[in-house]
Short mmCIF file of the C-alpha atoms (twelve columns), coordinates in Angstrom:
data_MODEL
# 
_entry.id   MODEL 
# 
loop_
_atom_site.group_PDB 
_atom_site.id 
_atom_site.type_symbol 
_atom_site.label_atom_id 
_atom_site.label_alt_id 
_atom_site.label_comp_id 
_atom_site.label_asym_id 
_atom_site.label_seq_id 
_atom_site.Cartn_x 
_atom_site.Cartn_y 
_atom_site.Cartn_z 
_atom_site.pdbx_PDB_model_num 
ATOM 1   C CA . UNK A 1   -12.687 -1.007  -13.579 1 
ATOM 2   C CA . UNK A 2   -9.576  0.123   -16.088 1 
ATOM 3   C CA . UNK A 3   -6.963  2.187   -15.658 1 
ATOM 4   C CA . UNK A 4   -6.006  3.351   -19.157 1 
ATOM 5   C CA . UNK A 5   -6.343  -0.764  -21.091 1 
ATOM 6   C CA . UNK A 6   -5.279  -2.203  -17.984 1 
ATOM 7   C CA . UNK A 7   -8.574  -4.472  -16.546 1 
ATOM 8   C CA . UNK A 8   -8.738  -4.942  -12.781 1 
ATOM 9   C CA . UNK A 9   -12.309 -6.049  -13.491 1 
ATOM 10  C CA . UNK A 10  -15.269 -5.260  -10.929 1 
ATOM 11  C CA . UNK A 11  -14.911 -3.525  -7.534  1 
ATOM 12  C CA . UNK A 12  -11.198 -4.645  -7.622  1 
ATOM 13  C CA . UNK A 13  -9.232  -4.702  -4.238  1 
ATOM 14  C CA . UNK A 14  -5.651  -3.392  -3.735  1 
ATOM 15  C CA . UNK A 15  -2.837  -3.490  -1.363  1 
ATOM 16  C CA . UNK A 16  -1.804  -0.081  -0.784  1 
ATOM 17  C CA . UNK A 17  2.111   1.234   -1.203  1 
ATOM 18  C CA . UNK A 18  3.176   1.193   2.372   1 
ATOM 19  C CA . UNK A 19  7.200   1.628   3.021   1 
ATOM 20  C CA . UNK A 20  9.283   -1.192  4.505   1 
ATOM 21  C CA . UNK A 21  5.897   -3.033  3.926   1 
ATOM 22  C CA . UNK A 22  4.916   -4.054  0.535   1 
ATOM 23  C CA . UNK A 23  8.110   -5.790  -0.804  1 
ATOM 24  C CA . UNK A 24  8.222   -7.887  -3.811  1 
ATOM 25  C CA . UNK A 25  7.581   -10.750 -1.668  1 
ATOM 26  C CA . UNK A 26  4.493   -9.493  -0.077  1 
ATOM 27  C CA . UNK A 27  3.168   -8.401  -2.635  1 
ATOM 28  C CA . UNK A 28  3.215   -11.850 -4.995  1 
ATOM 29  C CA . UNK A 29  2.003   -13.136 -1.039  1 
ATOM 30  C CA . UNK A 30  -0.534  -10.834 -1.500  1 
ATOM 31  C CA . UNK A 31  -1.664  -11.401 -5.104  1 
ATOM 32  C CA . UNK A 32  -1.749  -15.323 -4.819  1 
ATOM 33  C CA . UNK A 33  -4.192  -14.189 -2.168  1 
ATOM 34  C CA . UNK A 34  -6.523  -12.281 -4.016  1 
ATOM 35  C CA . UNK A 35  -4.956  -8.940  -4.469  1 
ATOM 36  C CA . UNK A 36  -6.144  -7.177  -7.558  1 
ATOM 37  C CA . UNK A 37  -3.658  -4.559  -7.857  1 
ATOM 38  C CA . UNK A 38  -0.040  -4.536  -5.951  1 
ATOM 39  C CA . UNK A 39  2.232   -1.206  -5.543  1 
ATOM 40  C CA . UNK A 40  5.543   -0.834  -4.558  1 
ATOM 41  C CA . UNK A 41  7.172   0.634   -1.302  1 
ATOM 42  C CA . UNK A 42  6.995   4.398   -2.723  1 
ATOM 43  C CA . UNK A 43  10.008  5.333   -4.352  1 
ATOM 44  C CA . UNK A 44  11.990  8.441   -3.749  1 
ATOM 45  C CA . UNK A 45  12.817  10.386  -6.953  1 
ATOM 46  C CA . UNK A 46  16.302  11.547  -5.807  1 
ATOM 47  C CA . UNK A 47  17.140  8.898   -4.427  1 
ATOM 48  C CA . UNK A 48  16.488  7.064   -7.672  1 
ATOM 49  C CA . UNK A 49  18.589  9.033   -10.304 1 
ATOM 50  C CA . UNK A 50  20.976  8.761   -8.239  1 
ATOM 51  C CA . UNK A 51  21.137  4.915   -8.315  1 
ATOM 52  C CA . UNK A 52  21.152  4.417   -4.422  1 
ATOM 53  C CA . UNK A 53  21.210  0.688   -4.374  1 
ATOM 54  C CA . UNK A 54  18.320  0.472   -1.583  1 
ATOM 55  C CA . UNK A 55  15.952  2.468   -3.729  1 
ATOM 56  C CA . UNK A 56  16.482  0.624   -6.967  1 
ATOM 57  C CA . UNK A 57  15.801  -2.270  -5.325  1 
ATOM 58  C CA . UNK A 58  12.241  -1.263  -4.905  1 
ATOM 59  C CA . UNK A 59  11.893  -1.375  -8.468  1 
ATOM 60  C CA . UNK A 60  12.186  -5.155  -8.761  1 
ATOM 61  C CA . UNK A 61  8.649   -6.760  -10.199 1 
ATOM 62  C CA . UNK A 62  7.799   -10.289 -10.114 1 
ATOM 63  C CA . UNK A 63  5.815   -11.460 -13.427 1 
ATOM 64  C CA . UNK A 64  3.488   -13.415 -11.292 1 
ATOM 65  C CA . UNK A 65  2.302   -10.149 -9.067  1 
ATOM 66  C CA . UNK A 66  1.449   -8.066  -12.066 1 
ATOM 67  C CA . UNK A 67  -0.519  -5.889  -12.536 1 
ATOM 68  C CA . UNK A 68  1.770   -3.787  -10.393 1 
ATOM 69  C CA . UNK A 69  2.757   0.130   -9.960  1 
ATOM 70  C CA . UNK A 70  5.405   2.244   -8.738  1 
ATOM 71  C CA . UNK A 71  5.049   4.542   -6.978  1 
ATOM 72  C CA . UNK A 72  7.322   7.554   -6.528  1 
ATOM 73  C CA . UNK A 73  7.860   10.588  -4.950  1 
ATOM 74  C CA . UNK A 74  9.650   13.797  -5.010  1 
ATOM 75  C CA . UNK A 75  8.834   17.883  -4.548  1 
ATOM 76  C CA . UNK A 76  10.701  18.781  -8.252  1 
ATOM 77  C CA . UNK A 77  8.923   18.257  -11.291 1 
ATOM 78  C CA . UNK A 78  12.030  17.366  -13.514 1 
ATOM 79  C CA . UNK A 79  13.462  14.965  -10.764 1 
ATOM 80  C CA . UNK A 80  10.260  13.441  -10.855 1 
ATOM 81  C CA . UNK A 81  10.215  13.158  -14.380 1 
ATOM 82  C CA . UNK A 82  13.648  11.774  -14.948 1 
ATOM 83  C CA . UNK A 83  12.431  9.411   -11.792 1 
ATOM 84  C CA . UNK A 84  9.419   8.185   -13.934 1 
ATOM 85  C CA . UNK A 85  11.348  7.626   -16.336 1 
ATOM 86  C CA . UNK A 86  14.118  5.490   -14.667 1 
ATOM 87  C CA . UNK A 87  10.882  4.031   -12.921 1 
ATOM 88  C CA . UNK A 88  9.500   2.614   -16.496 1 
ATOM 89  C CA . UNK A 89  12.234  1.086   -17.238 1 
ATOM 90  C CA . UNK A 90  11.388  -1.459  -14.591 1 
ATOM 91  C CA . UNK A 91  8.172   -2.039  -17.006 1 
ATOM 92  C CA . UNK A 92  5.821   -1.443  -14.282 1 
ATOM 93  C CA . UNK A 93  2.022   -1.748  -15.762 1 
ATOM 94  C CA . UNK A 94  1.779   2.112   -14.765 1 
ATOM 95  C CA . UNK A 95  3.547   4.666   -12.607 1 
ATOM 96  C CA . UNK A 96  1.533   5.924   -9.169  1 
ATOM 97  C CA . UNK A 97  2.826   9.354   -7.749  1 
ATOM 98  C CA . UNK A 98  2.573   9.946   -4.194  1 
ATOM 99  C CA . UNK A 99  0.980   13.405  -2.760  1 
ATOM 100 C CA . UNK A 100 -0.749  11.625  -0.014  1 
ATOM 101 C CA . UNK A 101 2.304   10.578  2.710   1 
ATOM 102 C CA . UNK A 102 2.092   12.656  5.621   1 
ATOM 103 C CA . UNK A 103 5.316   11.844  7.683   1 
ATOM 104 C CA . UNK A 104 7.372   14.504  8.589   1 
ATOM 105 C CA . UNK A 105 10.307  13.785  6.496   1 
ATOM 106 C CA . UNK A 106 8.656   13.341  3.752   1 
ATOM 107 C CA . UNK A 107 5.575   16.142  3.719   1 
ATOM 108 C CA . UNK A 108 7.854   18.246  6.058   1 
ATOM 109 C CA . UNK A 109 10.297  18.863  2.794   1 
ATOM 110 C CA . UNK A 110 7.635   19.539  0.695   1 
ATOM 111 C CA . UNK A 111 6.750   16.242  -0.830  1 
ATOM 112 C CA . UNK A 112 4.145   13.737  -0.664  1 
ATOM 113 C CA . UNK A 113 1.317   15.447  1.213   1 
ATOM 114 C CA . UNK A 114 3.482   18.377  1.540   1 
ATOM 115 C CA . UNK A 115 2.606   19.348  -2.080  1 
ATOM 116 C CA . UNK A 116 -1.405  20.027  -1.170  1 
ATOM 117 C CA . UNK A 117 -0.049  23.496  0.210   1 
ATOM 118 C CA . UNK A 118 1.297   24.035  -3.060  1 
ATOM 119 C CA . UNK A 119 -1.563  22.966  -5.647  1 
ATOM 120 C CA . UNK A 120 -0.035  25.143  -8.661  1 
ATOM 121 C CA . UNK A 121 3.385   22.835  -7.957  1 
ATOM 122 C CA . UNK A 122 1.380   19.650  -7.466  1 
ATOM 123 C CA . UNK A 123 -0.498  20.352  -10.736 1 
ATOM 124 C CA . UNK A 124 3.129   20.813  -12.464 1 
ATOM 125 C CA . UNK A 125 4.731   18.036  -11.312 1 
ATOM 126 C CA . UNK A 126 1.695   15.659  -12.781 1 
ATOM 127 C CA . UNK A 127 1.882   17.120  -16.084 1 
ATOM 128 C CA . UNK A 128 5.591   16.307  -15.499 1 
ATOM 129 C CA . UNK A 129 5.345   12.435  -14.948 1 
ATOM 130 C CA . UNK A 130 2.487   12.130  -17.688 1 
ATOM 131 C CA . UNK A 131 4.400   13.842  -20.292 1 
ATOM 132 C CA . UNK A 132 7.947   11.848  -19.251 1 
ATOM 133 C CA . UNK A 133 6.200   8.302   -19.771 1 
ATOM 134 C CA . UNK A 134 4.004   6.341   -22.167 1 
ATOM 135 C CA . UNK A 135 2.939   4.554   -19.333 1 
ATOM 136 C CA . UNK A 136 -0.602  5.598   -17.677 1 
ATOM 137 C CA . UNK A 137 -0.147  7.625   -15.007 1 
ATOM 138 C CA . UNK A 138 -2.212  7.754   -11.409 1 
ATOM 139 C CA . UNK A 139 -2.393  10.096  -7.955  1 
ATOM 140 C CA . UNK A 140 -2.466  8.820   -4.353  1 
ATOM 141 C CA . UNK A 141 -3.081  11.889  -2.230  1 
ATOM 142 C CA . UNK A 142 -5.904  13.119  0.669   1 
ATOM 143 C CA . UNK A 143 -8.726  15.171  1.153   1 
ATOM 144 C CA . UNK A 144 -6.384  18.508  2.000   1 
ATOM 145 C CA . UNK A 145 -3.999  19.895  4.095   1 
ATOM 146 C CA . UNK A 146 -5.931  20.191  7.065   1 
ATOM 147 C CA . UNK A 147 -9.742  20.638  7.796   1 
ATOM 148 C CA . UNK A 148 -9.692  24.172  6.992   1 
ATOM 149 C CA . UNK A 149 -7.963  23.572  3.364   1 
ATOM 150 C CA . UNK A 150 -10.247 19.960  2.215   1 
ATOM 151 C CA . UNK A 151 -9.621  20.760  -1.530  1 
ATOM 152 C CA . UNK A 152 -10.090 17.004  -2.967  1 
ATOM 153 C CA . UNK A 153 -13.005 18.263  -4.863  1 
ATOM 154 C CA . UNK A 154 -11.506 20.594  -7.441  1 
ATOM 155 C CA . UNK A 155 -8.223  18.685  -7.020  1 
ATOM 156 C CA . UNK A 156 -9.852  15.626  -8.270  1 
ATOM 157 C CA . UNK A 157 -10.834 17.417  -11.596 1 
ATOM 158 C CA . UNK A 158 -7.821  19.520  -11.858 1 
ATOM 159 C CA . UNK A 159 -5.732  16.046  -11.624 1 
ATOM 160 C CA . UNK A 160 -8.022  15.131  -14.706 1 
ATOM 161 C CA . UNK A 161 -7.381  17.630  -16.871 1 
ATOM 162 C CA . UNK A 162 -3.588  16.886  -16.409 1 
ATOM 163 C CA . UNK A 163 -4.046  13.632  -17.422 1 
ATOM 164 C CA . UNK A 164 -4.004  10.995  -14.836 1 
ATOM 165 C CA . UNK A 165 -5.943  7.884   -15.427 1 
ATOM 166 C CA . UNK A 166 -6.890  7.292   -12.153 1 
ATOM 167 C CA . UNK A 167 -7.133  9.150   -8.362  1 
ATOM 168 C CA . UNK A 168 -6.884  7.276   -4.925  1 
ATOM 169 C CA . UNK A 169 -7.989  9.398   -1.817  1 
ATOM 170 C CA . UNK A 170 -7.011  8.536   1.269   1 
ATOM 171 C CA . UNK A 171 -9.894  10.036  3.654   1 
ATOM 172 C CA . UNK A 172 -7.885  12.061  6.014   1 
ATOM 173 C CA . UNK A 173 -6.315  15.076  5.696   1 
ATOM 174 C CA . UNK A 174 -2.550  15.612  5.771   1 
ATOM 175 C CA . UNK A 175 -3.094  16.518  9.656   1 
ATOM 176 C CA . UNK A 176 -5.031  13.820  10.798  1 
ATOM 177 C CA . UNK A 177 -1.808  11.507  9.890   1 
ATOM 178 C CA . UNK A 178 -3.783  8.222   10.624  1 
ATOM 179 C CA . UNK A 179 -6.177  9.579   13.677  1 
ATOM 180 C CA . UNK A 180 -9.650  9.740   13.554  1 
ATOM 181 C CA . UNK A 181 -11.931 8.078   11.087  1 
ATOM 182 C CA . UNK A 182 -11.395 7.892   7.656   1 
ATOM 183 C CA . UNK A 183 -14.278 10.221  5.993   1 
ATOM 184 C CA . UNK A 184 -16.204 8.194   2.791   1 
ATOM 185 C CA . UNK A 185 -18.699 10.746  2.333   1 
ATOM 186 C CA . UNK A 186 -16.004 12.792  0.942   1 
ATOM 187 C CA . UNK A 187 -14.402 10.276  -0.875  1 
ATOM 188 C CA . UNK A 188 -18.249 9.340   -2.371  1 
ATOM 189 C CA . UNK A 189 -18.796 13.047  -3.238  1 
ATOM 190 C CA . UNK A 190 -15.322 12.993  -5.266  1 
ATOM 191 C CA . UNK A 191 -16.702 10.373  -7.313  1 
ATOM 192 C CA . UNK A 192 -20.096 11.507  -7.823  1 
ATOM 193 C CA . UNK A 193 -19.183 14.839  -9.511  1 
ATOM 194 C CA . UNK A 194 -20.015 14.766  -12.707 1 
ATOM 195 C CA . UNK A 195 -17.050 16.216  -14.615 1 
ATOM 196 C CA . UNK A 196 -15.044 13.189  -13.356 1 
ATOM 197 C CA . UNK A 197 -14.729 10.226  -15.778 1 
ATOM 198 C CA . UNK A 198 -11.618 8.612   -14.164 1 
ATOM 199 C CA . UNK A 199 -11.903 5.861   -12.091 1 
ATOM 200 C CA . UNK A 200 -11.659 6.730   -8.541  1 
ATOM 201 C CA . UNK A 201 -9.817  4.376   -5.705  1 
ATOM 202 C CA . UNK A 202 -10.668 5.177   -1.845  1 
ATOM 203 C CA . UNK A 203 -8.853  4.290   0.610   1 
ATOM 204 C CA . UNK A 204 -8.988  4.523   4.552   1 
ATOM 205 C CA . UNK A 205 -9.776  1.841   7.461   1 
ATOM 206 C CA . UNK A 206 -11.036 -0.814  5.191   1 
ATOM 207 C CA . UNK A 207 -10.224 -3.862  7.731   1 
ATOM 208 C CA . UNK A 208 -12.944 -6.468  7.448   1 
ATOM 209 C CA . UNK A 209 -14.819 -8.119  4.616   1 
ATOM 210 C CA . UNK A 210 -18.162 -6.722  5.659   1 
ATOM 211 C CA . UNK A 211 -16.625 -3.046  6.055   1 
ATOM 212 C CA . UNK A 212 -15.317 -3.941  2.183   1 
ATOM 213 C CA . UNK A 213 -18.753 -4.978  1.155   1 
ATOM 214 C CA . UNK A 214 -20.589 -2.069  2.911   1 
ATOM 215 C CA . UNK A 215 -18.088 0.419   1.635   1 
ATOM 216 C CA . UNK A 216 -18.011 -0.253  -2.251  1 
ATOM 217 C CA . UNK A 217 -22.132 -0.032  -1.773  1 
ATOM 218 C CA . UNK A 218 -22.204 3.320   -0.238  1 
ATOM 219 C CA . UNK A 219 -19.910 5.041   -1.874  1 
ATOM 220 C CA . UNK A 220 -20.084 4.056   -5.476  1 
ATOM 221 C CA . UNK A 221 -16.075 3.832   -6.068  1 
ATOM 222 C CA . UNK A 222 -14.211 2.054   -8.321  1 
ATOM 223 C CA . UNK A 223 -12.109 0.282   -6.244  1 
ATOM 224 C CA . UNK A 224 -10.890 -0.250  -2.431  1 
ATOM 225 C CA . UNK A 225 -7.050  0.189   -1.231  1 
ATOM 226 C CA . UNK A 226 -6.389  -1.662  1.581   1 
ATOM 227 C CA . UNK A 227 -3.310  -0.818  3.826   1 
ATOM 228 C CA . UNK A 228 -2.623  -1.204  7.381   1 
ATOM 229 C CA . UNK A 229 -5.017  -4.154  7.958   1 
ATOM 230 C CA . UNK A 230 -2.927  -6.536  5.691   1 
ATOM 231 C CA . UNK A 231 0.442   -5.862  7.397   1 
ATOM 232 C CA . UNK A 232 0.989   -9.532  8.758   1 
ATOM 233 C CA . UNK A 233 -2.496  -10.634 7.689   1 
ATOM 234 C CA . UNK A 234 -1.777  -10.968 3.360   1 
ATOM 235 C CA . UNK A 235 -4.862  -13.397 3.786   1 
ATOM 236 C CA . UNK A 236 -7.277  -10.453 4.267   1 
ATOM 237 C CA . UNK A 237 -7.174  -10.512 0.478   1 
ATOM 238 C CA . UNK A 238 -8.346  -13.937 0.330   1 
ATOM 239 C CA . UNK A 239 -11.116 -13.417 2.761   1 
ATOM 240 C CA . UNK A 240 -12.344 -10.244 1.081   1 
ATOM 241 C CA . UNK A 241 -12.302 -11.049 -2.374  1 
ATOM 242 C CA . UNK A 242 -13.915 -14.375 -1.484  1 
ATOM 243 C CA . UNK A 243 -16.864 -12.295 0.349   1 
ATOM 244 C CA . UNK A 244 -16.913 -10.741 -2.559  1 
ATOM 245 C CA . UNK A 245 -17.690 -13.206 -5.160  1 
ATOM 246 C CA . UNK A 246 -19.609 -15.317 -2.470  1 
ATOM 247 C CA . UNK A 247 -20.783 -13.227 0.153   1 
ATOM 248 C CA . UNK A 248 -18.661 -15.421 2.809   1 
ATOM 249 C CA . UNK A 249 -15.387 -16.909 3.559   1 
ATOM 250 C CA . UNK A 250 -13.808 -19.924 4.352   1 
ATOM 251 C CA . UNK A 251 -10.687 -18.453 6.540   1 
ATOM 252 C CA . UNK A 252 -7.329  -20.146 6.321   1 
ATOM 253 C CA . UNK A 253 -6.340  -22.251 9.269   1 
ATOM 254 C CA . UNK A 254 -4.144  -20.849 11.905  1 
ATOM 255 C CA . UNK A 255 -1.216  -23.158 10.397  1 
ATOM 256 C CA . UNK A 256 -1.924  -22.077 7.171   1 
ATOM 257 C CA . UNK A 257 -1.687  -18.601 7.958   1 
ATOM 258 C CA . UNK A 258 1.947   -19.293 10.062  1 
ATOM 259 C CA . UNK A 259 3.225   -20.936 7.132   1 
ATOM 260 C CA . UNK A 260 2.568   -17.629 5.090   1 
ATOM 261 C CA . UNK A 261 4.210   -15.743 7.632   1 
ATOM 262 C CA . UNK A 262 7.441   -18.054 7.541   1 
ATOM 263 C CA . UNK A 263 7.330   -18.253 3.851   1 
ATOM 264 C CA . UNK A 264 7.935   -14.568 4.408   1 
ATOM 265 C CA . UNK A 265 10.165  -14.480 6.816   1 
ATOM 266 C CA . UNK A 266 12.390  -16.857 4.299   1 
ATOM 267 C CA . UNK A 267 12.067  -15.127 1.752   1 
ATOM 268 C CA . UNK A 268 12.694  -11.895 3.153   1 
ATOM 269 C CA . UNK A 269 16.204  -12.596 4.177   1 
ATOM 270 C CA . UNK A 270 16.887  -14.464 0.473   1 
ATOM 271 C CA . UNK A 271 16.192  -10.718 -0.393  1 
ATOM 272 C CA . UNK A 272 18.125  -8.888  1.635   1 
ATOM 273 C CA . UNK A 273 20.095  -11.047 4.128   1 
ATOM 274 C CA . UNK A 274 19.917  -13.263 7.378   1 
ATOM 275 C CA . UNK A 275 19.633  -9.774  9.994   1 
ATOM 276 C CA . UNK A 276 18.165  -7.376  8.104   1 
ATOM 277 C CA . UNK A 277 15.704  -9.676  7.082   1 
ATOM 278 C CA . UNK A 278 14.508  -10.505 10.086  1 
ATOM 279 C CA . UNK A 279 14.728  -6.374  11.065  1 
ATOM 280 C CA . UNK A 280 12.277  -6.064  7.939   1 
ATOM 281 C CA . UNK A 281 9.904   -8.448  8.711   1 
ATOM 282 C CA . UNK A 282 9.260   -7.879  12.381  1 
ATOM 283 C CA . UNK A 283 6.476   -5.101  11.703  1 
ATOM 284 C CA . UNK A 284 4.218   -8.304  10.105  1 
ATOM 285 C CA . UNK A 285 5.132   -10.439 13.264  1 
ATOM 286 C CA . UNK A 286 4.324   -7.577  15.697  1 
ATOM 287 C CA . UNK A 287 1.291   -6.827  13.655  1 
ATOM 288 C CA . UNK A 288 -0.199  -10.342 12.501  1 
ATOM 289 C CA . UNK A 289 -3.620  -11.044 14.099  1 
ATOM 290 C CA . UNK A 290 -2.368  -14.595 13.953  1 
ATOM 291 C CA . UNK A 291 -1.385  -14.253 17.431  1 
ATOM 292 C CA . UNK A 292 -3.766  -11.898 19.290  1 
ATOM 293 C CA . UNK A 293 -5.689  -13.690 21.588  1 
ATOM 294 C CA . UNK A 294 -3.499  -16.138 22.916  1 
ATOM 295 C CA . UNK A 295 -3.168  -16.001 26.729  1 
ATOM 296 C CA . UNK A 296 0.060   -14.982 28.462  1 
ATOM 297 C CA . UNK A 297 1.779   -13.997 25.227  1 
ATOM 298 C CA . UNK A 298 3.779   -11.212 26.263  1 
ATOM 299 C CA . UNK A 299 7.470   -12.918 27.066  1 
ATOM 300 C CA . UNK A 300 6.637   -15.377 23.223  1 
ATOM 301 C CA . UNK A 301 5.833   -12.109 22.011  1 
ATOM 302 C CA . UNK A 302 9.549   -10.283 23.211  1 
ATOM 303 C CA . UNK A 303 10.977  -13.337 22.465  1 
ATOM 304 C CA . UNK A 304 9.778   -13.619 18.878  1 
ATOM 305 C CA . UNK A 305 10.209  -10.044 18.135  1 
ATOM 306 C CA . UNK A 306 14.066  -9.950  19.431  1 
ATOM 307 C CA . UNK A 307 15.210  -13.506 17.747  1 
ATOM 308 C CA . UNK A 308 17.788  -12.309 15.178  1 
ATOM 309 C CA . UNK A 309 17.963  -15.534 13.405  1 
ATOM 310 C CA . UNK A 310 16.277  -17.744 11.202  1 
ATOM 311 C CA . UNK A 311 16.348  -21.004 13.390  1 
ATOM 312 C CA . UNK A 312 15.622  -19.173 16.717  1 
ATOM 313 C CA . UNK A 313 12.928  -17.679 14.814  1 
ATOM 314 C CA . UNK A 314 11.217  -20.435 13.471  1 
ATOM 315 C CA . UNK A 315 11.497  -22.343 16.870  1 
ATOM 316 C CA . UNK A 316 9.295   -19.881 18.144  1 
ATOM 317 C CA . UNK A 317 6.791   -20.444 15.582  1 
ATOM 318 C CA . UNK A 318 6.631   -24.056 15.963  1 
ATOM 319 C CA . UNK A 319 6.329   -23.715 20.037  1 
ATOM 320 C CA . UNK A 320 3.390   -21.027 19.453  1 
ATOM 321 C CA . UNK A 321 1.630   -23.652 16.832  1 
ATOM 322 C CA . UNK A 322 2.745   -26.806 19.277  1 
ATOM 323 C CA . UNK A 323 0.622   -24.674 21.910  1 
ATOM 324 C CA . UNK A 324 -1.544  -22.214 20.747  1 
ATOM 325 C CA . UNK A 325 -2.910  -22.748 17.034  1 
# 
């Protein structure tokens, strides 16, 4: 698979954009792993021309992680094309916009998701980012508004004639948030209609090798996004791409995968500092599958999720190997 010259090579696997998840340390995490293709936490346009320190950030790329995108976001089409712009600087390998988040305060205002009520603005602001950057240029969005309004079909070509190079669908609608199933056959009808010739990237409840491996076969895409099910679990990578190439996986030892999880723990407070470090990197602690399992977890579990310091922290994670991995 390419997007634009840029070779991910066969049935390539991706960690999806996911905010306050996919840091530059997760993502390298990530990539040593097996990761194909990394993206940033999505990037708000605003926020980014006007230099708001914690948004900026965001735009920080680690050599070793490439090939990497950021993604942005916005409801304006010359905000988001000043934002691209701003965003290239960073010398991402291409720029990702976002019309597929369906949060409140983000679709709510009339951005991410927001936008597939407004297809003629949608359509503008693409045009926008493509024609504000020499970099190639992709879409993350859904399958529609809400069941009644499932318009990925002649989105999917109208995004083409703008000029993208390639489309991820997420298989819900805007109003399913992250309820239900995630539906394939859609996502497989996007990418057998014949008009398309970009590459298209699904995305949607991809959480075991064998769901991978089943999933590229039936519906014929180009590549697989994976999101949710590698938030405190960056080895998933490893375990699908080896499935992959092998058809089966060695996994990681339980004190291989802890040291992952401290190596991120570390690292996120080099990035940001000793408490909000620890803030930031709870959601992988509370959702690691490292630790499911394990009998009469529930006070390790408070305890773990409330230390707000390194060396508390870490004790924790040495009593719960000592006694459980």
């Amino acid at each position: 698979m390419k997007i634009a010259n840029i070779d991910l090579g066969d049935k390539p696997v991706m960690l999806a954009p996911m905010e306050d998840v996919t840091d530059a340390s997760f993502r390298l995490i990530c990539k040593e792993m097996g990761c194909d293709l990394t993206y940033t936490e999505f990037v708000s346009a605003d926020a980014l021309i006007r230099n708001i320190a914690a948004t900026t950030r965001k735009l920080e790329i680690n050599p070793a992680e490439r090939p990497t995108a950021i993604q942005i976001y916005g409801r304006e089409p010359e905000v988001m094309a000043q934002a691209a712009r701003i965003a290239a600087e960073a010398r991402p390998d291409f720029i990702d916009i976002n019309f597929g988040c369906p949060v409140k305060k983000v679709a709510g205002k009339g951005a991410g998701a927001g936008l597939l009520r407004d297809v003629p603005k949608l359509l503008e602001i693409t045009r926008a980012v493509v024609n504000a950057v020499d970099l190639p240029v992709t879409v993350k969005t859904r399958l529609g508004w809400d069941h009644d309004s499932k318009i990925i079909d002649t989105l999917a070509l109208q995004l083409q004639d703008c000029g993208i190079s390639a489309l991820t669908i997420h298989g819900r609608t805007r109003s399913q948030l992250y309820s239900g199933e995630a539906d394939w056959e859609a996502i497989a009808r996007v990418k057998a209609l014949p008009d398309l010739e970009i590459p298209v990237i699904g995305n949607g409840d991809i959480c075991t090798p064998e769901q991978l491996v089943k999933t590229f076969e039936y519906s014929g895409v180009d590549g697989i996004m994976v999101g949710r099910a590698s938030i405190g679990a960056p080895w998933i990578f490893h375990d699908m791409k080896q499935t992959m190439l092998h058809g089966s996986f060695t996994p990681l030892t339980p004190a291989q995968k802890l040291d992952l999880l401290r190596r991120q723990i570390r690292e996120s407070i080099e990035r940001i500092d000793g408490y909000r470090g620890i803030l930031h990197i709870r959601r992988h602690l509370a959702a690691s599958p490292l630790f499911k399992g394990i009998p009469d977890f529930r006070p390790t579990r408070i305890a773990m999720l409330q230390a707000d310091n390194i060396d508390n922290l870490f004790n924790i994670l040495n009593q719960i190997q000592q006694t459980h991995l």
